Amino acid sequence: MVDVHKHDIIIVGGGAAGLRAAIAAVEADPQVSVALVSKVYPMRSHTVSAEGGAAAVARPDDSLEMHGYDTVKGSDFLGDQDVIEYFVEEAPKELTRLEHWGCPWSRNDDGSVATRAFGGMTTKRTWYASDKVGFHMLHSLFQHSMQFDRIVRYDERFVTQLLIEDDGIKGVSALDVRTGNIEVFQARAVILATGGGGKIFPFTTNGNIKTGDGMALAYRNGVPLKDMEFVQYHPTGLPGTGILITEATRGEGGHLINSEGERFLVAYDYGVGNKAELGPRDMISRAIIQEIEAGRGLPGTYGEYVHLDLRHLGEDKIMKRLPFVRELATTYVGVDPVTTPIPIRPVVHYMMGGVDTDIDGLTRVGGLFAAGETACVSLNGANRLGSNSLTECLVFGARAGQRAVALSKETSDGNDVALRKRGFEEQERIDTLRGKKKGGEKLSHVRREMTTSMERGCGVYRTQDTMDATVQEIAQLKGRFADIALQDDSRVFNTEIIAALELGNMLDVAEAVANSAAYRKESRGAHTRRDHPTRDDQNYLHHTLVHFDPAGPRIDTSQVRLGHWEPEERKY
Ligand SMILES: Cc1cc2nc3c(=O)[nH]c(=O)nc-3n(C[C@H](O)[C@H](O)[C@H](O)COP(=O)(O)OP(=O)(O)OC[C@H]3O[C@@H](n4cnc5c(N)ncnc54)[C@H](O)[C@@H]3O)c2cc1C
């Protein structure tokens, strides 16, 4: 028996992008029926852990032009400018709407919305709710979504396949984690809002659920992944766990200090003025690595690190603006930032690349959309500015939701019998895999070798040799993954089978990142090569597209949509 659920639209993912898309869909048409399918309870989506804030023009000294320019420049001119213009226009409307739905934005004394500085933004543009922004945003979205009966939630369902027919997508299959049963979800439009895939790296701020599932599903079904070589390192993660210490610490005046006690960023001027701690993430991450390579790092169990010093901010300010940072540092590294600097190192944070979509979030498979971190609508180009991502989830989640409604009206349902058959086949595949004791490989070994190889080949600094080696290693690991052995054959809450499915997805995403990186022979944004240290607009001012092929990935390119901001050297 395979249960079948019929809806008009399926949204995979209950983070900011998924919830915003669901609300937009039912608001666009109160008759439309939306399935919100998520592998975890929506409030456990990674969005909940965002700390620093969401960007939108709010102050009289700011303008859409400035937000647009900062984003284009931050992207190292690889962001599509029509996308960026739409984004900056919609951003203030979305954040205001979120307040009407209950998001408690912090305030200035005069009652206006408070904004903080973020790297690469020329003025204070980042709205915040203390330093628990993602929690408050996701809560507001989740609670608002509950008033709509037409949004039906299917929690703890792991989507395993996209069900595609000749004229487009007709549904998905999902594993009910509680029962071990495969279910078929039928619809005429599907939005992937499955978040990023930072877990392909060893040290990351990303939650364990960020395994690139949506990217892998789209990739295996004929949708290329775009700009995958651009992986953002956040300069300030805790060594070992990778837990994020928000950029707001620097926005509020924190300093980075090397082993000699120097505020070293003062010596790195990124080209023009001296932004020091307010430089963009890619440049600060590189500066930290350079300090460590020059022998000015501090030794630690997980490699060398430097210090983030907040002591001069004083206890009052730390407790008012950064209470969560104090809690994290105290709990996870035993350091109270009021009296002691926090050890930090660059850790993988965000993927600029993702599922290739147009400005509506639509992919080249009919009816299949993507939004949020899993998509590459091409806002972030080669480097995302901190605090643009939460806003992106709202702006493009909403747009995808609205477009999916319109498109679902023009499309016909899939073939019931054929879809149910696909469900049976999928149940059989999962049953065979579950408790598959024959096989020579352990999940944990393959996963560890993948993450180590990714950091070695596609870390902060890259060279052709190291990237090529990682391309080879990932290909071999994919082969070894086919010979995996699983111990647990129970059906109920079998987390081992989920880990196996996730590892399969991560290997595809890792393949896409490594191959795209090895292709791009220039340095741009987060993609920094020692052997090609400068940007090459002549040959590489284009998006990278990587296509899945069982014989090995294929690289292709697409044009960057420029506009009135002309490419120039990126300086801060
Ligand atoms: C620690 C941290 C702090 C951050 N701070 C900020 C910040 O201050 N400002 C900012 O702009 N950005 C920040 N970011 C980035 C930003 O939070 C994320 O990019 C954004 O929240 C992603 O939202 P999303 O809706 O795309 O995905 P997520 O919130 O990651 O949600 C993904 C959803 O997809 C579901 N899903 C995934 N795979 C499957 C599957 N196979 N089947 C079914 N469901 C599936 C999950 O259950 C989940 O509900 C931060 C990121 C991190 C990691």
XYZ file of C-alpha atoms and ligand atoms in Angstrom:
625
model
C 0.000 0.000 0.000
C 1.276 3.424 -0.929
C -0.727 6.382 0.381
C -1.385 9.102 -2.171
C -1.986 12.744 -1.198
C -3.376 15.108 -3.832
C -2.788 18.863 -3.779
C -2.331 21.684 -6.268
C 1.118 22.671 -5.090
C 3.796 20.880 -3.077
C 6.365 22.858 -1.173
C 9.353 20.861 0.003
C 10.812 22.590 3.060
C 9.405 24.467 6.035
C 12.127 27.105 6.490
C 11.723 30.793 5.697
C 11.518 30.236 1.934
C 9.067 27.332 2.121
C 6.713 28.959 4.624
C 6.753 32.280 2.770
C 5.982 30.473 -0.499
C 3.092 28.587 1.113
C 1.533 31.774 2.510
C 1.964 33.590 -0.817
C 0.262 30.733 -2.657
C -2.847 30.596 -0.496
C -3.067 34.382 -0.389
C -2.906 34.507 -4.197
C -5.783 32.038 -4.428
C -7.719 30.990 -1.311
C -8.952 27.860 -3.147
C -5.510 26.488 -3.843
C -4.403 23.491 -1.815
C -0.782 23.406 -0.660
C 1.174 20.512 0.837
C 4.079 21.632 3.017
C 6.392 18.622 3.187
C 9.395 18.820 5.488
C 11.958 16.330 6.746
C 11.930 18.039 10.145
C 9.267 19.938 12.044
C 9.282 23.411 10.374
C 10.532 25.259 13.462
C 13.658 23.077 13.365
C 14.628 24.310 9.897
C 18.044 25.951 9.706
C 16.472 29.403 9.384
C 15.794 29.224 13.122
C 19.499 29.520 13.887
C 20.102 32.799 12.017
C 21.349 35.348 14.472
C 22.415 38.609 12.863
C 19.599 40.076 10.792
C 17.825 40.701 7.499
C 18.728 43.490 5.080
C 16.335 46.093 3.654
C 16.474 49.842 3.183
C 14.951 51.545 6.238
C 16.898 54.720 7.026
C 16.668 58.156 5.440
C 20.389 58.079 4.606
C 19.923 54.842 2.630
C 18.438 54.133 -0.802
C 17.445 51.228 -3.054
C 20.244 52.317 -5.381
C 22.796 51.901 -2.569
C 21.465 48.495 -1.485
C 21.479 47.417 -5.132
C 25.019 48.618 -5.743
C 26.349 47.013 -2.546
C 24.772 43.696 -3.548
C 26.139 43.832 -7.110
C 29.603 44.736 -5.850
C 29.396 42.116 -3.075
C 28.555 39.526 -5.755
C 31.762 40.503 -7.575
C 29.515 41.472 -10.509
C 28.194 37.935 -10.985
C 24.699 38.614 -9.584
C 21.954 39.207 -12.179
C 21.051 42.869 -11.942
C 17.331 42.544 -12.759
C 17.083 40.072 -9.871
C 18.969 42.435 -7.567
C 16.759 45.414 -8.472
C 13.594 43.438 -7.795
C 15.075 42.186 -4.529
C 15.970 45.595 -3.085
C 12.546 46.993 -3.997
C 10.625 44.172 -2.359
C 12.899 43.835 0.688
C 11.442 46.671 2.854
C 7.881 45.589 2.008
C 8.605 42.008 3.035
C 10.238 42.932 6.355
C 7.397 45.330 7.193
C 4.847 42.640 6.334
C 6.678 40.254 8.624
C 6.323 42.732 11.456
C 2.557 42.786 10.862
C 2.676 39.014 11.241
C 4.370 39.378 14.610
C 8.123 39.668 14.091
C 9.453 41.818 16.974
C 12.106 43.935 15.207
C 14.343 45.774 17.689
C 13.661 49.538 17.950
C 15.534 52.804 18.293
C 14.597 55.114 21.184
C 12.348 57.145 18.844
C 10.381 54.020 17.936
C 11.799 53.565 14.436
C 13.132 50.162 13.351
C 16.715 49.694 14.534
C 19.309 48.636 11.958
C 22.866 47.430 12.450
C 26.003 47.477 10.297
C 26.931 44.355 8.319
C 30.011 43.641 6.219
C 29.978 45.060 2.696
C 26.891 47.235 3.328
C 27.666 50.958 3.101
C 25.193 51.929 5.807
C 23.290 50.362 8.686
C 20.718 48.345 6.785
C 20.323 45.116 8.732
C 17.069 44.773 10.684
C 17.341 42.583 13.750
C 15.438 41.165 16.674
C 18.206 41.055 19.265
C 20.546 38.298 18.054
C 17.852 35.664 17.499
C 16.573 36.945 14.172
C 15.970 33.608 12.473
C 14.032 32.313 15.452
C 11.686 35.309 15.472
C 11.273 35.363 11.698
C 10.522 31.666 11.456
C 8.123 31.850 14.387
C 6.184 34.699 12.777
C 5.968 32.857 9.464
C 5.030 29.545 11.066
C 2.310 31.042 13.251
C 0.909 33.092 10.395
C 0.814 30.004 8.171
C -1.294 28.133 10.729
C -4.344 30.286 10.058
C -4.693 28.831 6.547
C -6.528 25.511 6.378
C -5.405 25.186 2.794
C -1.805 24.696 3.899
C -1.587 21.051 4.933
C 1.584 20.117 6.791
C 3.342 16.789 6.388
C 6.146 16.892 8.934
C 8.990 14.397 9.119
C 8.579 13.305 5.512
C 11.856 12.921 3.642
C 11.432 13.585 -0.080
C 13.290 10.899 -2.020
C 12.324 11.422 -5.673
C 10.811 13.973 -8.024
C 8.048 12.422 -10.140
C 8.403 13.920 -13.590
C 6.410 13.161 -16.745
C 6.958 14.444 -20.283
C 5.318 17.830 -19.741
C 6.760 18.522 -16.319
C 6.692 17.633 -12.646
C 3.625 15.838 -11.241
C 4.660 15.165 -7.675
C 7.231 13.747 -5.287
C 7.704 10.594 -3.265
C 8.556 10.901 0.398
C 9.557 8.570 3.201
C 7.441 8.930 6.330
C 10.203 8.853 8.923
C 7.788 7.678 11.627
C 6.581 4.573 9.774
C 9.150 3.832 7.102
C 6.415 3.984 4.447
C 6.775 5.732 1.113
C 3.959 8.120 0.246
C 3.187 9.765 -3.076
C 2.356 13.475 -3.179
C 0.663 14.566 -6.380
C 0.521 18.168 -7.598
C 0.928 20.306 -10.690
C 3.705 22.488 -9.294
C 6.507 21.743 -6.828
C 8.704 24.276 -5.051
C 12.017 23.055 -3.640
C 12.862 25.115 -0.545
C 15.272 22.658 1.013
C 18.069 25.022 2.084
C 21.813 24.729 1.512
C 24.351 21.924 1.752
C 27.170 23.139 3.995
C 27.458 19.657 5.514
C 29.627 18.560 2.594
C 32.418 20.367 4.518
C 33.925 19.337 7.889
C 33.645 22.654 9.740
C 30.385 24.464 9.143
C 27.828 26.636 10.875
C 25.157 24.589 9.119
C 22.782 22.320 10.997
C 22.990 18.558 10.354
C 19.937 18.684 8.104
C 21.681 20.885 5.526
C 22.651 18.159 3.110
C 21.700 19.735 -0.221
C 18.783 17.346 -0.846
C 16.831 19.666 -3.144
C 19.928 20.530 -5.148
C 20.721 16.840 -5.658
C 17.105 15.992 -6.596
C 16.991 18.730 -9.235
C 20.507 17.906 -10.494
C 19.685 14.230 -11.041
C 16.529 15.204 -12.925
C 17.972 17.384 -15.650
C 18.186 20.764 -13.927
C 21.724 22.122 -13.839
C 23.212 23.569 -10.667
C 24.504 27.111 -11.083
C 27.602 28.838 -9.635
C 28.310 25.962 -7.256
C 32.002 26.864 -6.904
C 31.057 29.819 -4.738
C 30.925 28.592 -1.153
C 30.957 31.210 1.576
C 33.221 30.860 4.563
C 32.122 32.838 7.583
C 35.161 34.253 9.352
C 33.909 33.662 12.881
C 32.903 30.091 13.716
C 33.845 28.263 16.904
C 36.662 25.749 16.277
C 35.467 22.135 16.405
C 31.701 22.550 16.333
C 31.648 25.307 13.688
C 28.915 27.073 15.674
C 28.403 30.566 14.313
C 29.396 33.683 16.208
C 27.334 36.233 14.321
C 28.746 38.973 12.148
C 26.747 41.322 14.365
C 29.664 41.019 16.828
C 31.798 42.890 14.322
C 28.924 45.168 13.354
C 28.614 46.135 17.013
C 32.351 46.907 17.229
C 34.179 43.623 18.003
C 37.839 43.214 16.951
C 39.822 40.316 15.514
C 43.142 39.738 17.276
C 46.116 37.506 16.335
C 48.527 35.636 18.626
C 50.577 38.825 19.058
C 47.548 40.653 20.397
C 47.334 42.844 17.266
C 44.082 43.958 15.667
C 45.413 42.601 12.384
C 42.568 43.545 10.027
C 43.672 47.173 10.248
C 46.579 46.196 7.987
C 44.281 44.664 5.330
C 42.625 47.505 3.469
C 40.748 45.451 0.791
C 41.672 48.046 -1.804
C 40.557 51.491 -0.635
C 39.632 52.683 2.819
C 40.049 50.795 6.031
C 36.942 48.794 6.735
C 38.864 46.417 9.041
C 36.212 44.226 10.756
C 33.465 45.565 8.485
C 34.999 44.134 5.334
C 33.135 41.370 3.489
C 33.274 37.767 4.618
C 35.435 36.356 1.842
C 38.148 38.963 2.408
C 38.171 38.611 6.202
C 38.312 34.802 5.951
C 41.341 35.096 3.679
C 43.001 37.544 6.066
C 42.612 35.061 8.941
C 44.184 32.258 6.884
C 47.050 34.583 5.954
C 47.658 35.441 9.619
C 47.713 31.745 10.502
C 50.068 30.970 7.596
C 52.362 33.793 8.748
C 52.659 32.099 12.146
C 50.356 34.471 13.998
C 47.594 31.963 14.797
C 46.999 30.230 18.129
C 47.332 26.443 18.374
C 44.199 24.405 19.124
C 42.802 20.875 19.043
C 41.068 21.547 15.698
C 43.882 23.472 14.016
C 44.942 27.063 14.514
C 42.605 29.913 15.309
C 42.543 33.652 16.104
C 40.576 35.673 18.665
C 37.381 37.712 18.481
C 37.589 40.351 21.182
C 34.369 41.904 22.545
C 35.677 42.956 25.942
C 35.747 46.678 25.114
C 31.994 46.623 24.295
C 31.249 46.117 27.979
C 28.782 43.802 29.686
C 25.753 46.089 29.193
C 26.058 46.264 25.426
C 26.863 42.564 25.129
C 23.789 41.669 27.173
C 21.540 44.026 25.218
C 22.732 43.357 21.686
C 24.575 40.029 21.763
C 23.222 37.935 24.644
C 23.095 34.759 22.526
C 26.770 35.136 21.587
C 27.642 35.219 25.279
C 25.541 32.104 25.857
C 27.137 30.204 22.931
C 30.717 31.138 23.841
C 30.192 30.231 27.484
C 28.487 26.923 26.724
C 30.593 25.663 23.828
C 34.122 26.961 24.450
C 33.910 27.876 28.141
C 34.743 31.523 27.484
C 32.820 34.540 28.784
C 33.279 37.268 26.126
C 32.797 39.973 28.748
C 36.209 39.066 30.193
C 37.958 36.835 27.613
C 38.375 36.841 23.787
C 36.540 34.085 21.867
C 38.565 31.596 19.735
C 37.295 31.620 16.124
C 38.215 30.299 12.656
C 36.659 30.536 9.173
C 33.936 27.887 8.693
C 31.655 27.050 5.771
C 28.455 29.019 6.095
C 26.446 29.437 2.931
C 26.207 28.289 -0.692
C 25.805 31.063 -3.232
C 25.127 28.470 -5.921
C 22.142 26.202 -6.259
C 19.332 25.049 -8.515
C 19.348 27.080 -11.733
C 16.138 29.132 -11.885
C 14.778 32.216 -13.608
C 13.658 35.304 -11.671
C 10.349 33.553 -10.804
C 12.204 30.619 -9.282
C 11.134 28.404 -12.199
C 13.572 25.747 -13.443
C 13.775 24.242 -16.912
C 11.537 21.327 -15.801
C 7.903 22.418 -16.232
C 6.234 23.239 -12.901
C 9.409 22.745 -10.849
C 10.508 25.788 -8.832
C 13.215 26.452 -6.268
C 13.543 29.240 -3.694
C 15.739 30.213 -0.754
C 19.246 28.910 -0.232
C 18.697 25.842 -2.386
C 18.024 28.024 -5.431
C 20.371 30.142 -7.475
C 18.028 32.837 -8.736
C 21.306 34.694 -9.021
C 21.061 37.360 -6.339
C 24.348 36.556 -4.606
C 26.723 35.915 -7.494
C 30.210 35.032 -6.289
C 29.708 36.245 -2.720
C 26.610 36.880 -0.619
C 26.437 39.886 1.649
C 25.488 38.862 5.181
C 21.802 39.514 5.956
C 20.680 39.414 2.302
C 19.806 35.738 2.553
C 16.910 35.828 5.018
C 15.362 38.615 2.961
C 15.972 36.600 -0.211
C 13.951 33.717 1.260
C 10.987 36.067 1.753
C 11.198 37.959 -1.545
C 11.759 34.982 -3.828
C 9.780 32.507 -1.708
C 6.758 34.781 -2.181
C 7.366 35.187 -5.889
C 7.754 31.437 -6.456
C 4.560 30.780 -4.467
C 2.564 33.212 -6.586
C 3.968 31.944 -9.884
C 3.374 28.321 -8.867
C -0.333 29.087 -8.358
C -0.641 30.633 -11.813
C 1.254 27.796 -13.439
C -0.687 25.062 -11.639
C -3.871 26.332 -13.294
C -2.437 25.868 -16.777
C -1.161 22.340 -16.241
C -2.835 18.952 -16.105
C -2.580 16.339 -13.366
C -0.163 13.452 -13.686
C -1.173 9.910 -14.471
C -2.537 8.370 -11.232
C -1.592 4.815 -12.077
C 1.919 5.651 -13.234
C 2.594 7.804 -10.160
C 1.370 5.141 -7.770
C 3.623 2.629 -9.545
C 6.588 4.947 -9.039
C 5.671 4.988 -5.347
C 5.746 1.180 -5.157
C 9.101 1.078 -6.915
C 10.479 3.650 -4.507
C 9.197 1.653 -1.512
C 11.012 -1.373 -2.883
C 14.239 0.574 -3.365
C 14.140 1.897 0.208
C 13.229 -1.522 1.657
C 16.212 -3.074 -0.125
C 18.559 -0.380 1.112
C 17.326 -0.448 4.703
C 19.411 -2.850 6.785
C 21.500 -3.762 3.737
C 24.213 -5.618 5.632
C 26.160 -6.808 2.618
C 28.712 -4.238 1.520
C 32.169 -3.155 2.463
C 31.737 0.525 3.214
C 30.692 2.421 6.320
C 28.630 5.585 5.989
C 30.758 7.459 8.484
C 33.991 6.690 6.630
C 32.699 7.811 3.252
C 31.228 10.968 4.798
C 34.443 11.851 6.646
C 36.569 11.342 3.550
C 34.192 13.504 1.517
C 34.296 16.418 3.977
C 38.088 16.240 4.363
C 38.569 16.172 0.612
C 36.233 19.138 0.123
C 38.122 21.293 2.605
C 41.479 20.286 1.162
C 40.455 20.952 -2.439
C 37.742 23.584 -2.244
C 38.559 25.525 0.932
C 39.222 29.256 1.353
C 42.225 29.049 -1.009
C 42.243 26.765 -4.044
C 44.662 25.603 -6.758
C 44.138 23.465 -9.866
C 45.988 20.487 -8.391
C 44.034 20.365 -5.151
C 40.690 20.860 -6.900
C 41.451 18.194 -9.501
C 42.404 15.786 -6.720
C 39.079 16.458 -4.997
C 37.193 15.897 -8.261
C 38.833 12.452 -8.488
C 38.292 11.632 -4.820
C 34.591 12.514 -4.924
C 34.123 10.347 -8.031
C 35.761 7.435 -6.207
C 33.682 8.023 -3.089
C 30.529 7.894 -5.208
C 31.645 4.462 -6.383
C 32.324 3.328 -2.816
C 28.959 4.686 -1.675
C 27.249 2.132 -3.918
C 28.818 -0.574 -1.725
C 27.557 0.838 1.558
C 26.444 -1.455 4.412
C 23.609 -0.422 6.752
C 22.970 -2.079 10.094
C 19.499 -0.914 11.117
C 16.590 -2.714 9.431
C 13.782 -1.254 11.577
C 11.128 0.859 9.877
C 10.282 3.304 12.649
C 12.479 6.407 12.912
C 15.308 4.704 11.090
C 17.811 7.542 11.098
C 20.486 5.430 9.440
C 18.539 5.169 6.193
C 17.994 8.943 6.273
C 21.742 9.448 6.789
C 22.402 7.187 3.798
C 19.988 9.073 1.544
C 21.508 12.353 2.699
C 25.044 11.150 2.009
C 24.026 10.162 -1.528
C 22.715 13.699 -2.018
C 25.812 15.293 -0.497
C 28.111 13.358 -2.808
C 26.229 14.743 -5.818
C 26.411 18.276 -4.434
C 30.132 17.838 -3.627
C 30.693 16.634 -7.186
C 28.962 19.747 -8.514
C 31.008 22.097 -6.288
C 34.376 20.492 -7.049
C 33.821 20.275 -10.811
C 32.533 23.846 -11.075
C 35.481 25.091 -9.010
C 38.033 23.223 -11.117
C 36.496 24.781 -14.218
C 36.740 28.472 -13.197
C 40.298 29.693 -13.781
C 40.099 33.074 -12.090
C 39.540 34.462 -8.583
C 36.146 36.039 -7.955
C 34.275 36.492 -4.683
C 34.526 33.386 -2.551
C 36.383 31.434 -5.259
C 40.012 32.337 -4.569
C 42.771 30.635 -6.495
C 46.445 30.936 -5.687
C 47.282 30.029 -9.295
C 44.856 32.556 -10.835
C 44.743 35.353 -8.256
C 42.849 37.966 -10.284
C 39.370 38.297 -11.736
C 39.101 37.648 -15.469
C 36.007 39.343 -16.886
C 37.174 38.656 -20.410
C 36.781 34.894 -20.038
C 34.715 34.271 -16.912
C 32.029 36.923 -16.503
C 29.397 34.204 -16.802
C 27.537 31.708 -14.638
C 28.790 28.146 -14.379
C 26.202 25.440 -14.994
C 26.962 21.863 -14.053
C 24.775 19.112 -15.542
C 24.423 15.631 -14.072
C 25.480 12.771 -16.270
C 25.999 9.178 -15.082
C 29.277 9.226 -17.029
C 30.462 12.304 -15.103
C 29.331 15.914 -14.817
C 29.234 18.271 -17.780
C 30.024 21.989 -17.508
C 28.288 24.692 -19.468
C 27.758 28.421 -18.935
C 25.056 31.083 -19.072
C 25.143 34.847 -19.368
C 25.174 37.205 -16.419
C 22.407 39.780 -16.791
C 24.222 43.063 -16.313
C 22.445 46.409 -15.949
C 23.402 49.931 -15.065
C 26.135 48.910 -12.614
C 29.233 48.364 -14.751
C 31.822 45.798 -13.611
C 34.729 47.475 -11.809
C 37.396 46.356 -9.395
C 35.851 45.236 -6.112
C 37.380 47.350 -3.343
C 36.280 48.202 0.193
C 23.984 29.650 11.872
C 23.470 30.460 10.717
C 23.201 31.802 10.878
C 22.723 32.561 9.806
N 22.485 33.892 9.998
C 21.966 34.619 8.983
C 21.630 35.996 9.174
O 21.775 36.560 10.247
N 21.115 36.664 8.120
C 20.914 36.094 6.897
O 20.419 36.753 5.980
N 21.216 34.787 6.708
C 21.726 34.047 7.711
N 22.038 32.727 7.500
C 21.645 32.097 6.238
C 20.139 31.866 6.242
O 19.704 31.618 7.550
C 19.743 30.695 5.367
O 20.296 30.828 4.098
C 18.225 30.606 5.244
O 17.624 30.590 6.511
C 17.821 29.387 4.459
O 16.424 29.235 4.528
P 15.679 28.189 3.612
O 14.234 28.385 3.833
O 16.201 28.289 2.241
O 16.141 26.763 4.163
P 16.155 26.125 5.640
O 15.763 27.060 6.694
O 17.474 25.452 5.752
O 15.012 25.030 5.549
C 15.124 23.895 4.724
C 13.856 23.075 4.864
O 13.877 22.042 3.897
C 13.474 20.827 4.481
N 14.117 19.733 3.731
C 15.409 19.632 3.350
N 15.602 18.476 2.691
C 14.414 17.832 2.646
C 13.967 16.599 2.119
N 14.785 15.745 1.502
N 12.655 16.258 2.285
C 11.802 17.092 2.926
N 12.183 18.264 3.456
C 13.463 18.634 3.305
C 13.925 20.930 5.924
O 13.134 20.088 6.737
C 13.677 22.410 6.211
O 12.348 22.610 6.625
C 22.520 31.950 8.550
C 22.775 30.607 8.394
C 23.279 29.880 9.452
C 23.609 28.435 9.218
